[in-house]
Tab-separated table of C-alpha atoms and ligand atoms in Angstrom:
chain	number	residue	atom	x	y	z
A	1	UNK	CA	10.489	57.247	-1.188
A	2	UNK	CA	12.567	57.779	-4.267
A	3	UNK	CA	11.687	58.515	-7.303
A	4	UNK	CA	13.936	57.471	-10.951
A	5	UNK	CA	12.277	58.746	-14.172
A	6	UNK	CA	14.070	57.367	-17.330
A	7	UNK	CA	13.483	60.159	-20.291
A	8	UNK	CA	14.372	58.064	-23.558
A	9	UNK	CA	14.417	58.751	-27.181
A	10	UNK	CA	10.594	58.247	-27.759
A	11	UNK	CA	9.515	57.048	-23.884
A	12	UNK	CA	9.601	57.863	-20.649
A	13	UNK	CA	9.721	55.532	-17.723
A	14	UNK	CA	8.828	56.181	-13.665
A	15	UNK	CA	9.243	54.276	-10.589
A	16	UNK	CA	9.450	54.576	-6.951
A	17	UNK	CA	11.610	52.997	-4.459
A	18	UNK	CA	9.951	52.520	-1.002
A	19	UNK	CA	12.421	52.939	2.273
A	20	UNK	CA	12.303	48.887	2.420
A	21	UNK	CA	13.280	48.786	-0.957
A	22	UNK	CA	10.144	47.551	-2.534
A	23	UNK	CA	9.481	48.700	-6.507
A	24	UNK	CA	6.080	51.010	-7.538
A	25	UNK	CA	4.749	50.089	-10.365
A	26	UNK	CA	6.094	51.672	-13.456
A	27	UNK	CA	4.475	54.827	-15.230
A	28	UNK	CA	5.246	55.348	-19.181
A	29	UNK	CA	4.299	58.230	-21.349
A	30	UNK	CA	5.433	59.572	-24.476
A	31	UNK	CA	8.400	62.166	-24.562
A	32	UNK	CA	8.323	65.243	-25.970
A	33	UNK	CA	10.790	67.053	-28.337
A	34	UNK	CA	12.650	70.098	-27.672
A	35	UNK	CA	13.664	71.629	-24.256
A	36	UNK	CA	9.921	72.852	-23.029
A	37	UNK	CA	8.341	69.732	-24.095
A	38	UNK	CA	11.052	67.180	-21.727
A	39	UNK	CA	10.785	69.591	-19.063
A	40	UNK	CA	7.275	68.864	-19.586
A	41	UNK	CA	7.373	65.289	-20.042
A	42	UNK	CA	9.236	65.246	-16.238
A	43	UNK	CA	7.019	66.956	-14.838
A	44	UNK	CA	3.853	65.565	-15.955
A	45	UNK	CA	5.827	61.933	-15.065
A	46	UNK	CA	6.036	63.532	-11.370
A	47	UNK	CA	2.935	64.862	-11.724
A	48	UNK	CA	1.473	61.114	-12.370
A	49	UNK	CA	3.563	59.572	-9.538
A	50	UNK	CA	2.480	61.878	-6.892
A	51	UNK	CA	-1.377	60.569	-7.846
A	52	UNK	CA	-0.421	57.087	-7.883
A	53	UNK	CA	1.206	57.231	-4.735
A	54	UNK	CA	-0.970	59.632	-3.065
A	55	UNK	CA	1.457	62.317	-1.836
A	56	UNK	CA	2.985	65.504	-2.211
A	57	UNK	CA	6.276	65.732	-4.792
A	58	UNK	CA	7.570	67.257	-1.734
A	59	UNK	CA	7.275	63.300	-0.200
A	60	UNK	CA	10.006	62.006	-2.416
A	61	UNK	CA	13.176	62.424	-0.727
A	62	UNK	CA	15.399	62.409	-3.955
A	63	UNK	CA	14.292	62.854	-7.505
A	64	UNK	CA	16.595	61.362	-10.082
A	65	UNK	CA	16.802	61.478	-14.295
A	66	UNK	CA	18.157	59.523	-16.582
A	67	UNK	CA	18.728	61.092	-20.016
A	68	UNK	CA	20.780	59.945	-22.957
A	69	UNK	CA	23.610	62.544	-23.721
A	70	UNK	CA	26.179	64.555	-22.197
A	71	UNK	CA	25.109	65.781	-19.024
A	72	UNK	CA	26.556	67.504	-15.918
A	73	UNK	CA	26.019	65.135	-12.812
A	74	UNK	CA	26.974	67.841	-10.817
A	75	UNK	CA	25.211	70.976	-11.999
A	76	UNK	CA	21.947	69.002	-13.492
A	77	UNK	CA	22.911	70.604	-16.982
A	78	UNK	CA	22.516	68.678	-20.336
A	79	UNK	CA	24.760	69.960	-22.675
A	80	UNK	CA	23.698	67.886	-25.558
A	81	UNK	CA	20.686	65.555	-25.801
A	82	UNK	CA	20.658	64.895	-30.011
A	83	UNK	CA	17.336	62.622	-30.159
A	84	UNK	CA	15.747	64.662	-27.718
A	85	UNK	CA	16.502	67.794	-29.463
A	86	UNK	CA	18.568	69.579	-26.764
A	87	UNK	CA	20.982	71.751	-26.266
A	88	UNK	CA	22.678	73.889	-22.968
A	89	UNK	CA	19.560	72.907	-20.583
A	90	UNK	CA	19.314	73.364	-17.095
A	91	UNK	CA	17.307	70.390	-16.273
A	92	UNK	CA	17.998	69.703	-12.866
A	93	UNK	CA	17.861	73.480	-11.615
A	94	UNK	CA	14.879	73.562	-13.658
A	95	UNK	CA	12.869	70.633	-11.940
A	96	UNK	CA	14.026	71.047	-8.431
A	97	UNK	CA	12.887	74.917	-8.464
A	98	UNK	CA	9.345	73.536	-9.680
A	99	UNK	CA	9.208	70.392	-7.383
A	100	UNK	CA	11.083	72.350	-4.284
A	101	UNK	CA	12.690	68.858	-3.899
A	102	UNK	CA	16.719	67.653	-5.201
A	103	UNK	CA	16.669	66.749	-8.793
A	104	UNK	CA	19.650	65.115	-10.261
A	105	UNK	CA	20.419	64.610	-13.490
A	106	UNK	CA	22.514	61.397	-15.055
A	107	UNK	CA	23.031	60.276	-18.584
A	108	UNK	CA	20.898	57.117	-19.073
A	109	UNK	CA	23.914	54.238	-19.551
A	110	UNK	CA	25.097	55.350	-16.325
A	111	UNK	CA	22.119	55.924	-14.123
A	112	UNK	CA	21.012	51.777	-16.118
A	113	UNK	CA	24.121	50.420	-14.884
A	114	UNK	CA	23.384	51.456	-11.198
A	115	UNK	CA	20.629	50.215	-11.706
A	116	UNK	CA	21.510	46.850	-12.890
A	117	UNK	CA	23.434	46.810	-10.787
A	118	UNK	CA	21.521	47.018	-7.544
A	119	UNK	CA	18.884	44.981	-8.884
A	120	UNK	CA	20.688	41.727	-9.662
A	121	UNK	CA	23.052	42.229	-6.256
A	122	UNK	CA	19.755	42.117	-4.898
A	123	UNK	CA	18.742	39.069	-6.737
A	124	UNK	CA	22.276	37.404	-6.642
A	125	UNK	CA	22.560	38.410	-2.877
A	126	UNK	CA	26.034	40.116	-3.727
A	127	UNK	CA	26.340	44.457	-2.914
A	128	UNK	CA	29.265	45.222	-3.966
A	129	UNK	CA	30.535	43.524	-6.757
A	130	UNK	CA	32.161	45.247	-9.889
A	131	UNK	CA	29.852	45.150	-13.173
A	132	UNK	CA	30.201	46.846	-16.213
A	133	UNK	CA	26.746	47.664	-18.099
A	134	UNK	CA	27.566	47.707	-22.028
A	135	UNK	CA	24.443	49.303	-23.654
A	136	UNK	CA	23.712	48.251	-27.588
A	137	UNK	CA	21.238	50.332	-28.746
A	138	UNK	CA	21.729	52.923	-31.625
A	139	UNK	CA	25.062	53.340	-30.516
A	140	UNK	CA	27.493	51.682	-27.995
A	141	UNK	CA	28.183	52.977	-24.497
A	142	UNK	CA	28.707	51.210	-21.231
A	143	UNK	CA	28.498	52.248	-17.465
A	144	UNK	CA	30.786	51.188	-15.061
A	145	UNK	CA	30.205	50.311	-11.192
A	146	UNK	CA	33.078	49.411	-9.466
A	147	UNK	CA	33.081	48.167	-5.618
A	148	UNK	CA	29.593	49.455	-5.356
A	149	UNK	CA	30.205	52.739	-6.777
A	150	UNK	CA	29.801	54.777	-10.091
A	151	UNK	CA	32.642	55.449	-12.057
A	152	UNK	CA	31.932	58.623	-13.619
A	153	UNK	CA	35.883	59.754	-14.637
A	154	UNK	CA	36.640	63.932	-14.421
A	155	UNK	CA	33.970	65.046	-17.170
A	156	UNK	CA	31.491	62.283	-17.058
A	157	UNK	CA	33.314	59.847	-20.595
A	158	UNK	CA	33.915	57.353	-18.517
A	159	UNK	CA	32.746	54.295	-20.160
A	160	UNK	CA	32.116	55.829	-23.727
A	161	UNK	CA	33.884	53.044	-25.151
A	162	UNK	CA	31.866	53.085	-28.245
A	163	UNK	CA	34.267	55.457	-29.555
A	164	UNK	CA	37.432	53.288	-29.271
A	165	UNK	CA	38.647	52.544	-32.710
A	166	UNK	CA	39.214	49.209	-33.053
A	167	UNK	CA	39.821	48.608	-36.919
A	168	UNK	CA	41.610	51.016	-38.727
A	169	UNK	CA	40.433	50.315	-41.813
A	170	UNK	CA	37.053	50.643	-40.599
A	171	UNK	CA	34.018	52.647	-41.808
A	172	UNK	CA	34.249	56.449	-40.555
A	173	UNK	CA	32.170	56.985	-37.187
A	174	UNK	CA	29.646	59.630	-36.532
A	175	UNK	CA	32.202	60.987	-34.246
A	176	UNK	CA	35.122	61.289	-36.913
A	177	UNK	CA	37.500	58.723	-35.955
A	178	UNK	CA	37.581	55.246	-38.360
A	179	UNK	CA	36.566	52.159	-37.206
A	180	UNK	CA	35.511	52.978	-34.171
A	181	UNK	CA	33.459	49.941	-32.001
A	182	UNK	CA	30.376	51.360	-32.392
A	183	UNK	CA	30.634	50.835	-36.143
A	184	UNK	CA	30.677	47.044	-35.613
A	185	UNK	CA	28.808	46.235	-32.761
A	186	UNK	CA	25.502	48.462	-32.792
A	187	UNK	CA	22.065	48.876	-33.827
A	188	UNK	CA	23.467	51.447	-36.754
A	189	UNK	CA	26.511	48.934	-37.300
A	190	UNK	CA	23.686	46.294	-38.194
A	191	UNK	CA	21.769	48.756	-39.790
A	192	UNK	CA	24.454	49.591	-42.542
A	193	UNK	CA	25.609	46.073	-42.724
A	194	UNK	CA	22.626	44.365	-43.154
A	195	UNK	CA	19.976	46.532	-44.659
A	196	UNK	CA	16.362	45.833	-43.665
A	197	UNK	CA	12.707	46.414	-43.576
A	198	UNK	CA	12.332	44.525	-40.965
A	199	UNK	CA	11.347	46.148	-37.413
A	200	UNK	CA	13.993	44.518	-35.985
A	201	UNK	CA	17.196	43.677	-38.237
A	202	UNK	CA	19.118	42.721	-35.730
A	203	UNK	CA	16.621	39.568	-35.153
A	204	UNK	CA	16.630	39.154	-38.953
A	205	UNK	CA	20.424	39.202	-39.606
A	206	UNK	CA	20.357	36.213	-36.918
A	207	UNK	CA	17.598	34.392	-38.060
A	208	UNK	CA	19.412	34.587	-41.732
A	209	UNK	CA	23.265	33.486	-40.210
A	210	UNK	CA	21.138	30.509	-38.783
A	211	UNK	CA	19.574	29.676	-41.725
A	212	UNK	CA	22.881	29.490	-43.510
A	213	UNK	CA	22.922	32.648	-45.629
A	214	UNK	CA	26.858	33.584	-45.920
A	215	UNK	CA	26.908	37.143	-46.097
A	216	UNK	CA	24.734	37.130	-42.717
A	217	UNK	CA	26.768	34.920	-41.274
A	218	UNK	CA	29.521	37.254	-41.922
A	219	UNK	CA	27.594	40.419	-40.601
A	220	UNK	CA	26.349	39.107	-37.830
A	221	UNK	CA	29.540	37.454	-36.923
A	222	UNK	CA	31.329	40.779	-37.239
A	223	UNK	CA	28.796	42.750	-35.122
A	224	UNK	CA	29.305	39.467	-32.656
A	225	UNK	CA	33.201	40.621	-32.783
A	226	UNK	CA	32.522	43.837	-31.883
A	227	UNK	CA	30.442	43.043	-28.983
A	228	UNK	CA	33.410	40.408	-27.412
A	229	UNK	CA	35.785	43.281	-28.097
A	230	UNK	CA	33.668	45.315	-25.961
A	231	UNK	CA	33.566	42.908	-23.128
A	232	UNK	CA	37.446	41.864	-22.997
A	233	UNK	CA	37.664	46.019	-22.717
A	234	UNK	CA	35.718	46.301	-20.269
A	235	UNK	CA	37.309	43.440	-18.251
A	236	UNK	CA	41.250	44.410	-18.918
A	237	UNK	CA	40.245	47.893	-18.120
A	238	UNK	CA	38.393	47.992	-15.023
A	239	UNK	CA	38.406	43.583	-13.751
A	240	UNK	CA	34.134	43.934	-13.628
A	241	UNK	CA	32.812	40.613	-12.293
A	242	UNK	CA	30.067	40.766	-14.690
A	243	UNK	CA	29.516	42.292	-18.411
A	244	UNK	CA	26.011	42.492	-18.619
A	245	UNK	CA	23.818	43.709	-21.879
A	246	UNK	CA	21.457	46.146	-22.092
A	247	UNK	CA	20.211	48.037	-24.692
A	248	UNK	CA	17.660	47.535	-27.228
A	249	UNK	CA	19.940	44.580	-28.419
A	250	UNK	CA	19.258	42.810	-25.722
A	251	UNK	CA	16.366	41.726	-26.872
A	252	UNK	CA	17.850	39.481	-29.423
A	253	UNK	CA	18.594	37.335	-25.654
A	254	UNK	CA	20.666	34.169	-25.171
A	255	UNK	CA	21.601	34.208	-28.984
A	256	UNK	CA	23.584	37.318	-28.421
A	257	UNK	CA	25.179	35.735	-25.398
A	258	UNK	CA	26.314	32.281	-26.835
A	259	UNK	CA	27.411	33.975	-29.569
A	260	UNK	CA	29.806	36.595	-27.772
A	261	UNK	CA	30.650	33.482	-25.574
A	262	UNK	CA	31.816	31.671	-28.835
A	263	UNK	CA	34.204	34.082	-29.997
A	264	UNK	CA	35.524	34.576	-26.758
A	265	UNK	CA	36.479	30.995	-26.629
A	266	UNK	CA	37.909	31.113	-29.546
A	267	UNK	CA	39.836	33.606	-29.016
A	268	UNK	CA	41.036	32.364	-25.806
A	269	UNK	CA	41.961	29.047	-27.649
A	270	UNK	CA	44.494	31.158	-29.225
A	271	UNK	CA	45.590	33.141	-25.967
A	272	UNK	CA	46.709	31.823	-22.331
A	273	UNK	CA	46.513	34.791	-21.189
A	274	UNK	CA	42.921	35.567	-22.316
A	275	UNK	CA	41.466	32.094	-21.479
A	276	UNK	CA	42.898	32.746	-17.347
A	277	UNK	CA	40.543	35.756	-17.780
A	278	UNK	CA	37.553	33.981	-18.103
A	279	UNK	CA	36.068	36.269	-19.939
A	280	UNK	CA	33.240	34.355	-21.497
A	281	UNK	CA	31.610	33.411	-18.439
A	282	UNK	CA	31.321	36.868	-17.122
A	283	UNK	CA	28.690	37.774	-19.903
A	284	UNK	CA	25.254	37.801	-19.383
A	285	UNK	CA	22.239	40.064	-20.613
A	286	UNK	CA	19.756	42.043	-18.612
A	287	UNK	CA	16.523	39.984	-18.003
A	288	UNK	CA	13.446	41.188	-20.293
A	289	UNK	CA	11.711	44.082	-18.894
A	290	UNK	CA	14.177	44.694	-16.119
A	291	UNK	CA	13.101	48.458	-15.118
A	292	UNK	CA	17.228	49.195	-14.633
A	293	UNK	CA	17.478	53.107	-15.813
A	294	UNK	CA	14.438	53.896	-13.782
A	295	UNK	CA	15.678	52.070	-10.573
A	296	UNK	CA	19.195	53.828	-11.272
A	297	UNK	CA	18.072	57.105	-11.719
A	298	UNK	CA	15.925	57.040	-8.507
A	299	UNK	CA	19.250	55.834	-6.901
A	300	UNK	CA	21.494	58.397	-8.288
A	301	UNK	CA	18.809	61.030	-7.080
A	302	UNK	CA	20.158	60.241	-3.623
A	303	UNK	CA	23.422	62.060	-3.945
A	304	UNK	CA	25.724	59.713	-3.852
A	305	UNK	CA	28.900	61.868	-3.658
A	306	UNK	CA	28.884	65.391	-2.300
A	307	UNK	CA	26.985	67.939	-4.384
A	308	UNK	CA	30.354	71.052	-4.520
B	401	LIG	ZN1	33.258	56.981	-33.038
């Protein structure tokens, strides 16, 4: 059995993978802030699993985590974690001297991507196809699978294209570049370009383009740019088969699609080269409630690429 635990902003998610494959059912619980309180948080998640399944820790043959920032694949160190308030921790060595069992650590977009990845080859009946995994959430990152396989790059920024600039006369980033693609097509993009109450603006600025209000229509259509700039990245750079959502974003569903799929036509209209691409018909978005970081992080645990 494997285990994936997906420690997010504000939740954490569990699941096991059987030896035929087969999916546990999902544990959540709250995260906590600061190093001693996610250290916690996994273990207590562990702690949980082990009753659920009725073994030992010791019974999982690979532990993996999922955690948003910049982490060391290798070494199991998280060098920076902002929302979960960390900095310089040693999660994996941490964990795997508690458990006495392999812990390794992966930042979330990555470990969601494997995970998307296995889970709709499984449903598609196709192992190893090239996908790209563009997470809109706060921000904008995306993971990249290629031929089966993780792309991770030399220092683990493979697929931070959030922080391409794509309009220099853009808004200034968080990072310190202008215009960067985050600033158009995110949760924060939306959040500065169409200020809300609303729990979800990003289902608000929609509801408002389709209602006919012009400046929404303009925001949303902008954010909408942003998110088909993303995807003909992602294909010219690495040829994925499939661009597929994730993200809290995802939510807003087949909107989100059709719309990226309508500026990518039009764009194509305009372009040859583009429209032999196809690029609108490799976009989809990840099915609701598809447990992808979990299932990726349990796969990651499993060493896929020598450990020195
Ligand atoms: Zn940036």
């Amino acid at each position: 059995m494997r285990l994936g635990i997906d420690i997010g902003g504000t939740k954490t998610a569990a699941v096991a993978i059987g030896a035929d494959g087969e999916l546990s059912d999902q544990v959540r619980m709250p995260t906590g802030f600061g190093a001693e309180a996610v250290v916690a948080t996994a273990l207590r998640t562990v702690q949980r699993m082990t009753q659920l399944a009725g073994v030992e820790a010791s019974a999982f043959s690979s532990i993996g985590i999922g955690i948003p920032g910049t982490v060391d694949s290798v070494t199991g160190r998280v060098e920076h974690a902002v929302n979960l308030g960390l900095e310089g921790l040693d999660l994996g060595s941490r964990l795997s001297d508690r458990l006495g069992v392999y812990v390794r650590i992966e930042n979330d977009v990555k470990a969601a991507a494997f995970g998307a990845h296995h889970l709709l080859g499984v449903a598609d009946g196709i192992r190893a196809h090239s996908m790209a995994y563009l997470n809109l959430g706060t921000g904008l990152a995306a993971g990249i699978v290629l031929d089966g396989r993780l792309l991770r790059g030399g220092h683990g920024v493979a697929g931070e294209i959030g922080h391409i600039p794509v309009d220099p006369a853009g808004v200034t980033c968080s990072c310190g570049q202008r215009g960067c693609l985050e600033t158009l097509a995110s949760g924060s993009a939306i959040a500065r370009m169409w200020p809300s109450d609303d729990p979800l603006p990003a289902r608000e600025l929609f509801a408002a383009a389709d209602a006919g209000d012009e400046r929404a229509i303009a925001a949303r259509d902008r954010f909408l740019t942003g998110v088909a700039a993303a995807v003909r990245l992602l294909v010219l750079t690495a040829d994925v088969d499939d661009v597929v959502i994730g993200g809290g974003l995802a939510a807003l569903g087949d909107p989100l699609v059709a719309g990226t799929r309508r500026i990518l036509n039009e764009w194509a209209a305009d372009s040859a080269f583009l429209a032999s691409l196809g690029l609108a018909a490799r976009v989809r978005v990840i099915p609701l409630g598809f447990p992808a970081a979990a299932v990726g992080a349990a796969l990651v645990g499993e060493d896929q690429w020598p450990k020195s």
